[in-house]
CSV table of C-alpha atoms in Angstrom, one decimal:
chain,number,residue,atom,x,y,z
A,1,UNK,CA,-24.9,25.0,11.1
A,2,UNK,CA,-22.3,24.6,8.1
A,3,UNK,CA,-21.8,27.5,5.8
A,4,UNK,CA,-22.1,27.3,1.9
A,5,UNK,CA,-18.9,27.6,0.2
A,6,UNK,CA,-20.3,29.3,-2.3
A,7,UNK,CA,-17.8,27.3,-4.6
A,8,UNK,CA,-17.9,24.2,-6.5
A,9,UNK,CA,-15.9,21.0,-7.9
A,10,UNK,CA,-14.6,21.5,-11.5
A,11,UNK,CA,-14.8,18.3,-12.9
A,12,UNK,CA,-14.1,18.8,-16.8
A,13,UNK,CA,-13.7,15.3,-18.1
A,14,UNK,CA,-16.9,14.6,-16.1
A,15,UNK,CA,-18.4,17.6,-17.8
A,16,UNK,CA,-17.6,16.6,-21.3
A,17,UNK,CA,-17.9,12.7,-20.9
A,18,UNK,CA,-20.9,12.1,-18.7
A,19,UNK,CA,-23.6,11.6,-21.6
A,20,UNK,CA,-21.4,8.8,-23.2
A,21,UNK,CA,-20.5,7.4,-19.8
A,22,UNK,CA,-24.3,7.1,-18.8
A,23,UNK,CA,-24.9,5.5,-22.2
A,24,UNK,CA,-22.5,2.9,-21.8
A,25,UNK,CA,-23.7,2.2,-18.2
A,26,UNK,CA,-27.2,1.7,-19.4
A,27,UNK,CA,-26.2,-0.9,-22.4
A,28,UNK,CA,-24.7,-2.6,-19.2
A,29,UNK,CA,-27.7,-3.1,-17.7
A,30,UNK,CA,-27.5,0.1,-15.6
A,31,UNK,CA,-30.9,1.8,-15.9
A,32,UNK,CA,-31.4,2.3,-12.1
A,33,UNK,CA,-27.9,3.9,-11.7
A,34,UNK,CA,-28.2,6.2,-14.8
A,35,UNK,CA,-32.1,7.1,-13.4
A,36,UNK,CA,-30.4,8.0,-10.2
A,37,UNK,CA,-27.5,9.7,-11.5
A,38,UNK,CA,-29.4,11.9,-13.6
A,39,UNK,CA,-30.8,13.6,-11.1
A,40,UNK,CA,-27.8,14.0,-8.7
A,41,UNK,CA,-26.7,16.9,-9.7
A,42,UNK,CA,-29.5,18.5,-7.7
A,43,UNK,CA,-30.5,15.8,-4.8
A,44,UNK,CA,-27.8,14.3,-2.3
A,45,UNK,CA,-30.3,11.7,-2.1
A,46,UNK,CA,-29.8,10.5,-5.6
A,47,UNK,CA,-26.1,10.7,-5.5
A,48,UNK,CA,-25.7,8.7,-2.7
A,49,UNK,CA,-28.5,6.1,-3.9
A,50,UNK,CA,-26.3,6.2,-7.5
A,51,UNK,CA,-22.7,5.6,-5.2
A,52,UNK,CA,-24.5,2.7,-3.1
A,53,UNK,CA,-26.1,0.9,-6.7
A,54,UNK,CA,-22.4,0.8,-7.8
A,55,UNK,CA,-20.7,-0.1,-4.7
A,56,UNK,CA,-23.1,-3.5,-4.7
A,57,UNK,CA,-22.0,-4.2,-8.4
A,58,UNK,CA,-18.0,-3.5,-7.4
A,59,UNK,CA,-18.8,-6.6,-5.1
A,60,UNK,CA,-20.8,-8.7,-7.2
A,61,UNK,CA,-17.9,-11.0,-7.6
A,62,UNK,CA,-14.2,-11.2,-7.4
A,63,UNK,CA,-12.6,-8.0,-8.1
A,64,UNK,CA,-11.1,-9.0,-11.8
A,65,UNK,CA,-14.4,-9.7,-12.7
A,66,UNK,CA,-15.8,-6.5,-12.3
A,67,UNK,CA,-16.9,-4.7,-15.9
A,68,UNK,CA,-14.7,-1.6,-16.0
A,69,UNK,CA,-17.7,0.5,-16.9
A,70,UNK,CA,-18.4,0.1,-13.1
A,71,UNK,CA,-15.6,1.5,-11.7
A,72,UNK,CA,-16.5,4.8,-14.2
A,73,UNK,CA,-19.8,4.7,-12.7
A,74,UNK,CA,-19.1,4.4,-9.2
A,75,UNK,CA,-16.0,7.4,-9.3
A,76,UNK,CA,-19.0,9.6,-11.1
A,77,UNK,CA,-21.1,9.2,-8.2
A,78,UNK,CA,-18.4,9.6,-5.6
A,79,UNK,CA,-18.3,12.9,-7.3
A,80,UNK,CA,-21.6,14.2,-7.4
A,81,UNK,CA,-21.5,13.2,-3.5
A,82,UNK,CA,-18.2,15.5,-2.6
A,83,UNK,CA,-19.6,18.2,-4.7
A,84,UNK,CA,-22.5,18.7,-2.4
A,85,UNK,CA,-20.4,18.6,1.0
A,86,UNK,CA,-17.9,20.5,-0.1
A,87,UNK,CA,-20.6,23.1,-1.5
A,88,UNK,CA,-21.6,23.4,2.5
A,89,UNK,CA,-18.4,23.0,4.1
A,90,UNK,CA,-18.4,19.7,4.7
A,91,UNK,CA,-14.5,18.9,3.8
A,92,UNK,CA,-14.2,15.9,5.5
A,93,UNK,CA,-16.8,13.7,4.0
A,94,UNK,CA,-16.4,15.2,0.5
A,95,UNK,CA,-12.6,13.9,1.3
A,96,UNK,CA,-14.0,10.8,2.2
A,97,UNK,CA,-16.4,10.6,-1.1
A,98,UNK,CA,-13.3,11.3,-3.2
A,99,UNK,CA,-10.5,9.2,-2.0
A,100,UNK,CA,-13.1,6.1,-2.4
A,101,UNK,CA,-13.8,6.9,-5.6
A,102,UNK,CA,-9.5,7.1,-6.0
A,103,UNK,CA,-9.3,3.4,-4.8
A,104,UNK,CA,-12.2,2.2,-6.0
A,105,UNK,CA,-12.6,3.6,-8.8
A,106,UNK,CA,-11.6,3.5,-12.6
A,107,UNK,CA,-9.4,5.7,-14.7
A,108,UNK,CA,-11.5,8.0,-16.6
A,109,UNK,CA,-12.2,10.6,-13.8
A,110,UNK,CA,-9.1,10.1,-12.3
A,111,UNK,CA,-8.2,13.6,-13.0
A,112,UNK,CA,-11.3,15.1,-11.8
A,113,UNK,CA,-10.7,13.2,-8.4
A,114,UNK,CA,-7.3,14.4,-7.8
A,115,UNK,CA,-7.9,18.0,-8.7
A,116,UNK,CA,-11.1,18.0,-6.4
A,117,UNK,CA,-8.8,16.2,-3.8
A,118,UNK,CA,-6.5,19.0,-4.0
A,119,UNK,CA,-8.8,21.9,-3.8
A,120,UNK,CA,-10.8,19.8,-1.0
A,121,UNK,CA,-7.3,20.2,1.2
A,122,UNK,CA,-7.1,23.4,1.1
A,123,UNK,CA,-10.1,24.4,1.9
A,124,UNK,CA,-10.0,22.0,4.8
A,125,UNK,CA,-7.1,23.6,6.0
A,126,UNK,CA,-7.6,27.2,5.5
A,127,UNK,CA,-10.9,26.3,7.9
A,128,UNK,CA,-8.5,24.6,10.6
A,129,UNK,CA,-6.2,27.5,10.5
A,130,UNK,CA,-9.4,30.0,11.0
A,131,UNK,CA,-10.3,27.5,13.9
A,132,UNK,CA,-7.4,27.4,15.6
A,133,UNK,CA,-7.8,24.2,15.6
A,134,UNK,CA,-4.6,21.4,15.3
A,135,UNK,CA,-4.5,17.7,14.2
A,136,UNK,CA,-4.7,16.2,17.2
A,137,UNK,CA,-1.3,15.0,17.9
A,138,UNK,CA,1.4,17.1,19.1
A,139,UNK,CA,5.3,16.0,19.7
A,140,UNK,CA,5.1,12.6,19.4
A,141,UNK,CA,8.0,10.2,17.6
A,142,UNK,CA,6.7,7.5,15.7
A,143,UNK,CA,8.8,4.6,17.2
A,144,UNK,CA,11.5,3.8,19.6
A,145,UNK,CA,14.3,2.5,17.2
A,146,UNK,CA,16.1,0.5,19.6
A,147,UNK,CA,15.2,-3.8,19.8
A,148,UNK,CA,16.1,-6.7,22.3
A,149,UNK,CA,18.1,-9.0,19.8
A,150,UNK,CA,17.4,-11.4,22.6
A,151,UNK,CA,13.5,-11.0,22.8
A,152,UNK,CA,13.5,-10.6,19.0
A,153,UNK,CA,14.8,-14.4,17.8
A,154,UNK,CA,12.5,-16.0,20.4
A,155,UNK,CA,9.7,-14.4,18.3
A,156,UNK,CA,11.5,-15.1,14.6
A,157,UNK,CA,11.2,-18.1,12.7
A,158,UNK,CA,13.2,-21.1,13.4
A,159,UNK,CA,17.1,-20.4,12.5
A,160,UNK,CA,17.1,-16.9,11.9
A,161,UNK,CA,19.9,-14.8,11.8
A,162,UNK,CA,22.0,-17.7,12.1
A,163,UNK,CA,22.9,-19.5,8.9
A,164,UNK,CA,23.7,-17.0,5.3
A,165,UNK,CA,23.3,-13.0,6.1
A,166,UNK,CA,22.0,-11.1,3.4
A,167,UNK,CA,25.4,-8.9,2.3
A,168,UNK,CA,25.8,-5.3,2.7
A,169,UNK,CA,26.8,-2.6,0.4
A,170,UNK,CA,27.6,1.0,1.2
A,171,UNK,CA,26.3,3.3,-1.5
A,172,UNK,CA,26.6,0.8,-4.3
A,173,UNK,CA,26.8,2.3,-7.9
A,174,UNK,CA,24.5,1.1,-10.7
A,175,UNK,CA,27.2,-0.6,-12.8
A,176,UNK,CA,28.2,-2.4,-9.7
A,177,UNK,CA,24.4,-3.6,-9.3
A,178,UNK,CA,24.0,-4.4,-12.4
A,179,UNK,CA,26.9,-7.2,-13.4
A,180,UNK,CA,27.0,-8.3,-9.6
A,181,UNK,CA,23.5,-8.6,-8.7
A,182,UNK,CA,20.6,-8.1,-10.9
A,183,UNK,CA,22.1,-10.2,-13.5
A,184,UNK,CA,22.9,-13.0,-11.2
A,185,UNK,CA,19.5,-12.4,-9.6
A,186,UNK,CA,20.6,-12.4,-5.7
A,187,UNK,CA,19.7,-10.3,-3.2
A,188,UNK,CA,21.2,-7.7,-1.7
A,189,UNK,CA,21.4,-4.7,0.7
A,190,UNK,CA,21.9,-1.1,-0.5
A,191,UNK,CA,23.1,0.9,2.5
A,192,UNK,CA,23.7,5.2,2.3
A,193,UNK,CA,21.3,5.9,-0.7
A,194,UNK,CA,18.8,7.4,1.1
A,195,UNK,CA,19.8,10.1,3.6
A,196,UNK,CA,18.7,12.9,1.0
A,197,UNK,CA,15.3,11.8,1.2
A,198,UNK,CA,12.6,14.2,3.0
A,199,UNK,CA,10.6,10.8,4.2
A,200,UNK,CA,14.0,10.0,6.4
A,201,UNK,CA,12.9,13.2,8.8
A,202,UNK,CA,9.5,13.7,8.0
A,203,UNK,CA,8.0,10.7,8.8
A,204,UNK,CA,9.2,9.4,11.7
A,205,UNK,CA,7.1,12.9,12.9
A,206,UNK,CA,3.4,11.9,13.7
A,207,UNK,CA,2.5,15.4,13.2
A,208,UNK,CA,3.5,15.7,10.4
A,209,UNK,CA,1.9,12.7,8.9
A,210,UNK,CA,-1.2,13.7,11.0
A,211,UNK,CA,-1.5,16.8,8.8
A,212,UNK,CA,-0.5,15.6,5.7
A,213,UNK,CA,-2.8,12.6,5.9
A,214,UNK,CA,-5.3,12.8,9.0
A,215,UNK,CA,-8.9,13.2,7.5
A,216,UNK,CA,-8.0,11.0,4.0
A,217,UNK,CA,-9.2,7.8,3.7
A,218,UNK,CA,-7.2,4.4,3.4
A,219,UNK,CA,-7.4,0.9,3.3
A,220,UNK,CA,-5.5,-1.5,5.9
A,221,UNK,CA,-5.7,-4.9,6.4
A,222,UNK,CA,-6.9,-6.3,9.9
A,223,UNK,CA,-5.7,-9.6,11.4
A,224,UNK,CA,-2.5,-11.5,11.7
A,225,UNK,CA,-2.1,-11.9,8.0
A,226,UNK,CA,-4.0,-12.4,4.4
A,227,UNK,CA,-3.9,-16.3,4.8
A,228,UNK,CA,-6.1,-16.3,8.2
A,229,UNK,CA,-9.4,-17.0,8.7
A,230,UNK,CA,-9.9,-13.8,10.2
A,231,UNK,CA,-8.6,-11.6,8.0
A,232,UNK,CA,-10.4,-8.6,6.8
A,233,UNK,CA,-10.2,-5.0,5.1
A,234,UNK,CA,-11.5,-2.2,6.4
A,235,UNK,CA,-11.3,1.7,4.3
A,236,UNK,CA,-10.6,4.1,7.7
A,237,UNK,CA,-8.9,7.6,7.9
A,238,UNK,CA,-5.1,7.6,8.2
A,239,UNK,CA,-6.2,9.4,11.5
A,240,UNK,CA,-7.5,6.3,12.8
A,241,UNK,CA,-5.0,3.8,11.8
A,242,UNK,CA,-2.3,6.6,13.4
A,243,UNK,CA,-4.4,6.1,16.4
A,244,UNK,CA,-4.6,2.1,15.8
A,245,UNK,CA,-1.0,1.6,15.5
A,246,UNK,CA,-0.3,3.4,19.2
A,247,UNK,CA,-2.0,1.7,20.7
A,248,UNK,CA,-1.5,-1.8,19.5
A,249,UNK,CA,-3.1,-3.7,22.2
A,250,UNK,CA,-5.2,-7.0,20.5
A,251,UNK,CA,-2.9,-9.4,17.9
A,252,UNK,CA,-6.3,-9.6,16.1
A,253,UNK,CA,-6.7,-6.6,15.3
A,254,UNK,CA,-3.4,-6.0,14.3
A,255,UNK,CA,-3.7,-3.4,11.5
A,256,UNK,CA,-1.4,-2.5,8.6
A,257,UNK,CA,-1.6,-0.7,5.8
A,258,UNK,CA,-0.2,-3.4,3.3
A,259,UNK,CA,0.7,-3.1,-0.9
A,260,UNK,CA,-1.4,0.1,-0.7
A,261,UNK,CA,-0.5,2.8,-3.7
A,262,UNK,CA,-0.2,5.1,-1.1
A,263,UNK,CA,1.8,8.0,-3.1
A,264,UNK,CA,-0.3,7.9,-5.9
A,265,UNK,CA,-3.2,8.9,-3.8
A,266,UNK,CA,-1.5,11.6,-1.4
A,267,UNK,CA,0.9,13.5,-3.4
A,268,UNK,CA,2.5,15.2,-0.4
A,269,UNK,CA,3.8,12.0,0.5
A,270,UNK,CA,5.0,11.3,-3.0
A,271,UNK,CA,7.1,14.1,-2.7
A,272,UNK,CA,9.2,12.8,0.2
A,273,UNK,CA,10.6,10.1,-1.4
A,274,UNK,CA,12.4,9.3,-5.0
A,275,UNK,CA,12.7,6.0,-7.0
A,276,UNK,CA,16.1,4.8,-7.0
A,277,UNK,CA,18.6,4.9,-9.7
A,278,UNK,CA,18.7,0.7,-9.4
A,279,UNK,CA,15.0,0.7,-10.8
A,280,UNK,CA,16.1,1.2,-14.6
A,281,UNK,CA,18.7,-1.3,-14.6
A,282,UNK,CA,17.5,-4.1,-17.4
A,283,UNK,CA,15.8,-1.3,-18.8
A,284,UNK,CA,12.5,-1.7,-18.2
A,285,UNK,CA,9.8,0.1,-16.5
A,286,UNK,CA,8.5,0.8,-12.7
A,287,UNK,CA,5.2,-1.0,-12.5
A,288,UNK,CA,4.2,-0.2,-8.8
A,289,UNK,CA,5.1,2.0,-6.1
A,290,UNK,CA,3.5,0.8,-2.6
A,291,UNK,CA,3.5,1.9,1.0
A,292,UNK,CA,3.8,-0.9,4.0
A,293,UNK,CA,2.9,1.0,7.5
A,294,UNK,CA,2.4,-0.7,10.5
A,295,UNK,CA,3.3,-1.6,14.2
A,296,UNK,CA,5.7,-3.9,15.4
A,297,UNK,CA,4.1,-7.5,14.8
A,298,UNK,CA,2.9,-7.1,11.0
A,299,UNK,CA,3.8,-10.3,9.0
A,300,UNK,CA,3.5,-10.7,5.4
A,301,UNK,CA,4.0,-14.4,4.5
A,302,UNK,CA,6.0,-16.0,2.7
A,303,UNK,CA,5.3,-15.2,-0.8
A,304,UNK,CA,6.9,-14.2,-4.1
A,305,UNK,CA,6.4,-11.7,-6.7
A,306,UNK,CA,6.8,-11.3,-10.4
A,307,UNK,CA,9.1,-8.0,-10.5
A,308,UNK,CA,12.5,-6.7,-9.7
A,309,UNK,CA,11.3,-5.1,-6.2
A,310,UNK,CA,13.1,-2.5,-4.2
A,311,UNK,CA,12.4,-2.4,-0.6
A,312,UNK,CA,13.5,0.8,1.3
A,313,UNK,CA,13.3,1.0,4.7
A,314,UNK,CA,12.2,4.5,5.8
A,315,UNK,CA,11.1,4.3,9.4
A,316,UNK,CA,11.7,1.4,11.6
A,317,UNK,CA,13.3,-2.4,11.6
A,318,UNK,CA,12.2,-5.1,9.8
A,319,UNK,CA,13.2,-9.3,9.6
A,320,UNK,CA,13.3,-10.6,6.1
A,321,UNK,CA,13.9,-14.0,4.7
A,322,UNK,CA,14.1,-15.1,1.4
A,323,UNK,CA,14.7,-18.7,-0.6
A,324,UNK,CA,15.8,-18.9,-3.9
A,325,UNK,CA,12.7,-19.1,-6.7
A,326,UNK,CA,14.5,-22.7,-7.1
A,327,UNK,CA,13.1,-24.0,-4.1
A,328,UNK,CA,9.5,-22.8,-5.3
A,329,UNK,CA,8.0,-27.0,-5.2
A,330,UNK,CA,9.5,-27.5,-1.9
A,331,UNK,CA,8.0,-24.2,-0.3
A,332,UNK,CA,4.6,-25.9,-1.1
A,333,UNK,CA,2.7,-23.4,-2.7
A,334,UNK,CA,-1.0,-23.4,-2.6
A,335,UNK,CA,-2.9,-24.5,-5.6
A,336,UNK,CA,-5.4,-21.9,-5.8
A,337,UNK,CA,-4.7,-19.6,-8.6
A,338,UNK,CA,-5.6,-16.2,-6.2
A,339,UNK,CA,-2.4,-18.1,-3.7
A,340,UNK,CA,-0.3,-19.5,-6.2
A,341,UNK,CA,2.1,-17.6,-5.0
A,342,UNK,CA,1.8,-17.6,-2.1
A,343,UNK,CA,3.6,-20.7,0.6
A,344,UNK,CA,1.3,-23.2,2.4
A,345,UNK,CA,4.4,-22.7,5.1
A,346,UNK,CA,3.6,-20.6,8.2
A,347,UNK,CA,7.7,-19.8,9.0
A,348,UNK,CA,6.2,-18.7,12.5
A,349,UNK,CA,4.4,-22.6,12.9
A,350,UNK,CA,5.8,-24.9,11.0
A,351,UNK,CA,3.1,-27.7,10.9
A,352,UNK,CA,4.5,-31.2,10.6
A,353,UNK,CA,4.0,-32.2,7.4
A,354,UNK,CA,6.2,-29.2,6.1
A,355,UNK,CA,8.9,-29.9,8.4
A,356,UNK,CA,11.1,-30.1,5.7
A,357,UNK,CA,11.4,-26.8,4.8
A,358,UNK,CA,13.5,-25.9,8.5
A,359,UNK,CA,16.2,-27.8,6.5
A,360,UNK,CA,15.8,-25.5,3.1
A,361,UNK,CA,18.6,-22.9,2.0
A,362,UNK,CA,17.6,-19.3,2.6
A,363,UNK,CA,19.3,-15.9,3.5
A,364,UNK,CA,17.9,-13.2,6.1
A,365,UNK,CA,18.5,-9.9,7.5
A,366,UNK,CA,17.5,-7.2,9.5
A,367,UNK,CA,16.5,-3.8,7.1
A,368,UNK,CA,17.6,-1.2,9.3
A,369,UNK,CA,16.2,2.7,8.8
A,370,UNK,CA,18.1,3.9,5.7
A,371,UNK,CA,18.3,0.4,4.0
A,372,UNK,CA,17.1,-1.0,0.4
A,373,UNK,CA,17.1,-4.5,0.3
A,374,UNK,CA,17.0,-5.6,-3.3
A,375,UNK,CA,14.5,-8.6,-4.0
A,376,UNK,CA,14.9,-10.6,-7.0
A,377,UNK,CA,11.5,-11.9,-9.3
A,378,UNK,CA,10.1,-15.3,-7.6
A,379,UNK,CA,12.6,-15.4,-4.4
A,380,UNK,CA,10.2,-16.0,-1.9
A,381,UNK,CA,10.4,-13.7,0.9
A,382,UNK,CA,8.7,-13.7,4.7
A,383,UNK,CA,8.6,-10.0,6.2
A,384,UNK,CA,7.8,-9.2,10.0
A,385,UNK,CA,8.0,-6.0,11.4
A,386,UNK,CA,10.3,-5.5,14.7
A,387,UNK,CA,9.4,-2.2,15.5
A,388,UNK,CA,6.7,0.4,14.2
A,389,UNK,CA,7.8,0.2,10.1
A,390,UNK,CA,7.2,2.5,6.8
A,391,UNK,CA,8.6,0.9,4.0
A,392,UNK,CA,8.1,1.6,0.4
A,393,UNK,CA,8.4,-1.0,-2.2
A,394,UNK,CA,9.6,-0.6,-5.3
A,395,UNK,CA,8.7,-2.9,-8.6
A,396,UNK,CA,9.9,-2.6,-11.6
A,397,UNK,CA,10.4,-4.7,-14.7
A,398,UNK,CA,13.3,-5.3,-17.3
A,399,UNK,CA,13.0,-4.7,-20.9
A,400,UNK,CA,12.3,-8.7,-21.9
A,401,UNK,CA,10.0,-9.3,-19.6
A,402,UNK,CA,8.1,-5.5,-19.7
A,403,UNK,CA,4.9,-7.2,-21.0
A,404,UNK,CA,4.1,-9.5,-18.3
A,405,UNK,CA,1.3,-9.3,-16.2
């Protein structure tokens, strides 16, 4: 049997803001949730009921859709519920309850969850340490760096590697970047920028991202990629995709955790890594700071997005291919405005009636450990991982365009 901590979650915005939050809720329509909440301070039964009556209304429709006040409600909840299993010891479900309410959550007791996750990881493990107990996974590497070039463009899209290589610059300075590529908007690679970064050592280490990351929660996309049928999302602990990604046995369950905001959720990690110099040229602002984890055989298709985006390559290889935001009609994008950026093209099947597009302009490259590759706004881009691959991605925007969605 589990031992009261004798402690509790200090949750001061929670403290002082409850009674307007509930009030809001209930003009919302919310008088089941605010019945339940009220009494889940003192019954697990009614936190959990509150956390499953705003779950339901998170997927009552397409995400944007959701009210705000929602989000508020169901971060409250995921509160009350790690307050009671961390109040008997129960550190990795009230880990659980609190990194939900992180990613599903809203902003007003964003605070309160990050604190409480903090205080939740110590006590977690000051109890492992008293156990003797370890993570689970001693002395292993992350990923044999070494590829088959051979075996590698049978697998890669028609013409790879074989036409316009993205070019290489050793340790280019920001002026340089600036007049010679930003401006001009063309790619390019950024090599020997990198090598003070902890994340260059640390996380090719599974232990060490075992024990930084092991019991939190995260989600990771299942399934070839976002455009198949069988796609799907699954929240899982970091433990479990670790143990995923070994093994790597089924294409369809191919797992990867995609566009995730990784760093804002584990701080540890955060710390590993810094945003490069090259993200305040135009003078604008860094908008989003994702992590992209997965075993060799991830694909994201070929797609574009609105920002300047840094891509560094922290562990592993990766294939990249990218066409000019010119040739956005002839990439056939789909119609739908939740795809419209996204290319009706599979690079890895080209179906007939595209076959057109094997004739298009594009560059490519292989991001070797070490690398940024600097990705202009709306150059399409098709990424495949060749080897086990942590990249970070880096958008930003420049000082005209700083109020675009």
């Amino acid at each position: 049997m589990l031992e009261s901590t004798g402690d509790h979650l200090e949750t001061p915005t929670l403290d002082k803001e409850s009674g307007g939050l509930l009030r809001d809720i209930a003009c919302h329509g919310g008088y089941a949730f605010v019945s339940m909440a009220a009494q889940a301070a003192g019954d697990l039964r009614a936190a959990e009921a509150s956390r499953e009556m705003a779950w339901e209304q998170l997927h009552s429709g397409p995400w944007h859709s959701v009210l705000p006040i929602w989000r508020d409600a169901y971060s409250m909840a995921c509160l009350h519920v790690a307050s009671f299993h961390y109040g008997n010891g129960e550190f990795e479900e009230a880990l659980r309850a609190l990194d939900l309410g992180l990613i599903m959550g809203g902003t007003l007791l964003k605070k309160d969850l990050e604190s409480s996750v903090g205080k939740v990881t110590e006590k977690s493990r000051e109890a492992r340490i008293s156990a003797g107990g370890s993570n689970g996974v001693l002395g292993k590497r992350l990923i044999n760096q070494e590829i088959d070039m051979t075996e590698v463009l049978r697998i890669l899209p028609l013409k790879s590697l074989s036409t316009k290589i993205v070019v290489k610059r050793s340790a280019l300075s920001l002026e340089a970047f600036l007049h010679e590529y930003f401006l001009s908007g063309s790619p390019v690679i950024i090599t020997d920028c990198m090598s003070h970064w902890p994340a260059r050592a640390k996380w090719n280490d599974l232990d060490y991202l075992e024990s930084v990351a092991g019991y939190r929660t995260v989600p990771v996309e299942v399934g070839k990629n976002y455009l198949c049928s069988d796609w799907k999302q699954e929240l899982i602990t970091f433990s479990q995709f670790l143990q995923r990604m070994q093994s790597n046995d089924c294409p369809a369950l191919l797992t990867y955790l995609a566009q995730h905001p990784l760093f804002d959720q584990i701080t540890d990690l955060r710390k590993d890594i810094l945003v490069p110099d090259y993200c305040f040229a135009g003078g604008g602002e860094l908008r989003s700071l994702n992590a992209w984890f997965g075993p060799s055989g991830t694909v994201t298709p070929l797609h574009h997005d609105p920002h300047h985006n840094i891509l560094a390559q922290v562990v592993g290889k990766k294939y990249v291919r990218l066409y000019s935001s010119s040739l956005s009609e002839e990439l056939y994008p789909h119609s739908e405005t939740m795809l419209c950026n996204s290319s009706q093209v599979d690079l890895d099947n080209i179906d007939e009636q595209f076959s057109e597009v094997v004739d298009l302009e594009f560059m490519d490259c292989v991001l070797e450990a070490g690398e940024m590759l600097y990705i202009p706004p709306k150059w399409w881009h098709y990424v495949r991982s060749l080897t086990t691959s942590f990249s970070v991605s880096f958008w930003w925007s420049n000082s005209e365009d700083s109020t675009d969605s």
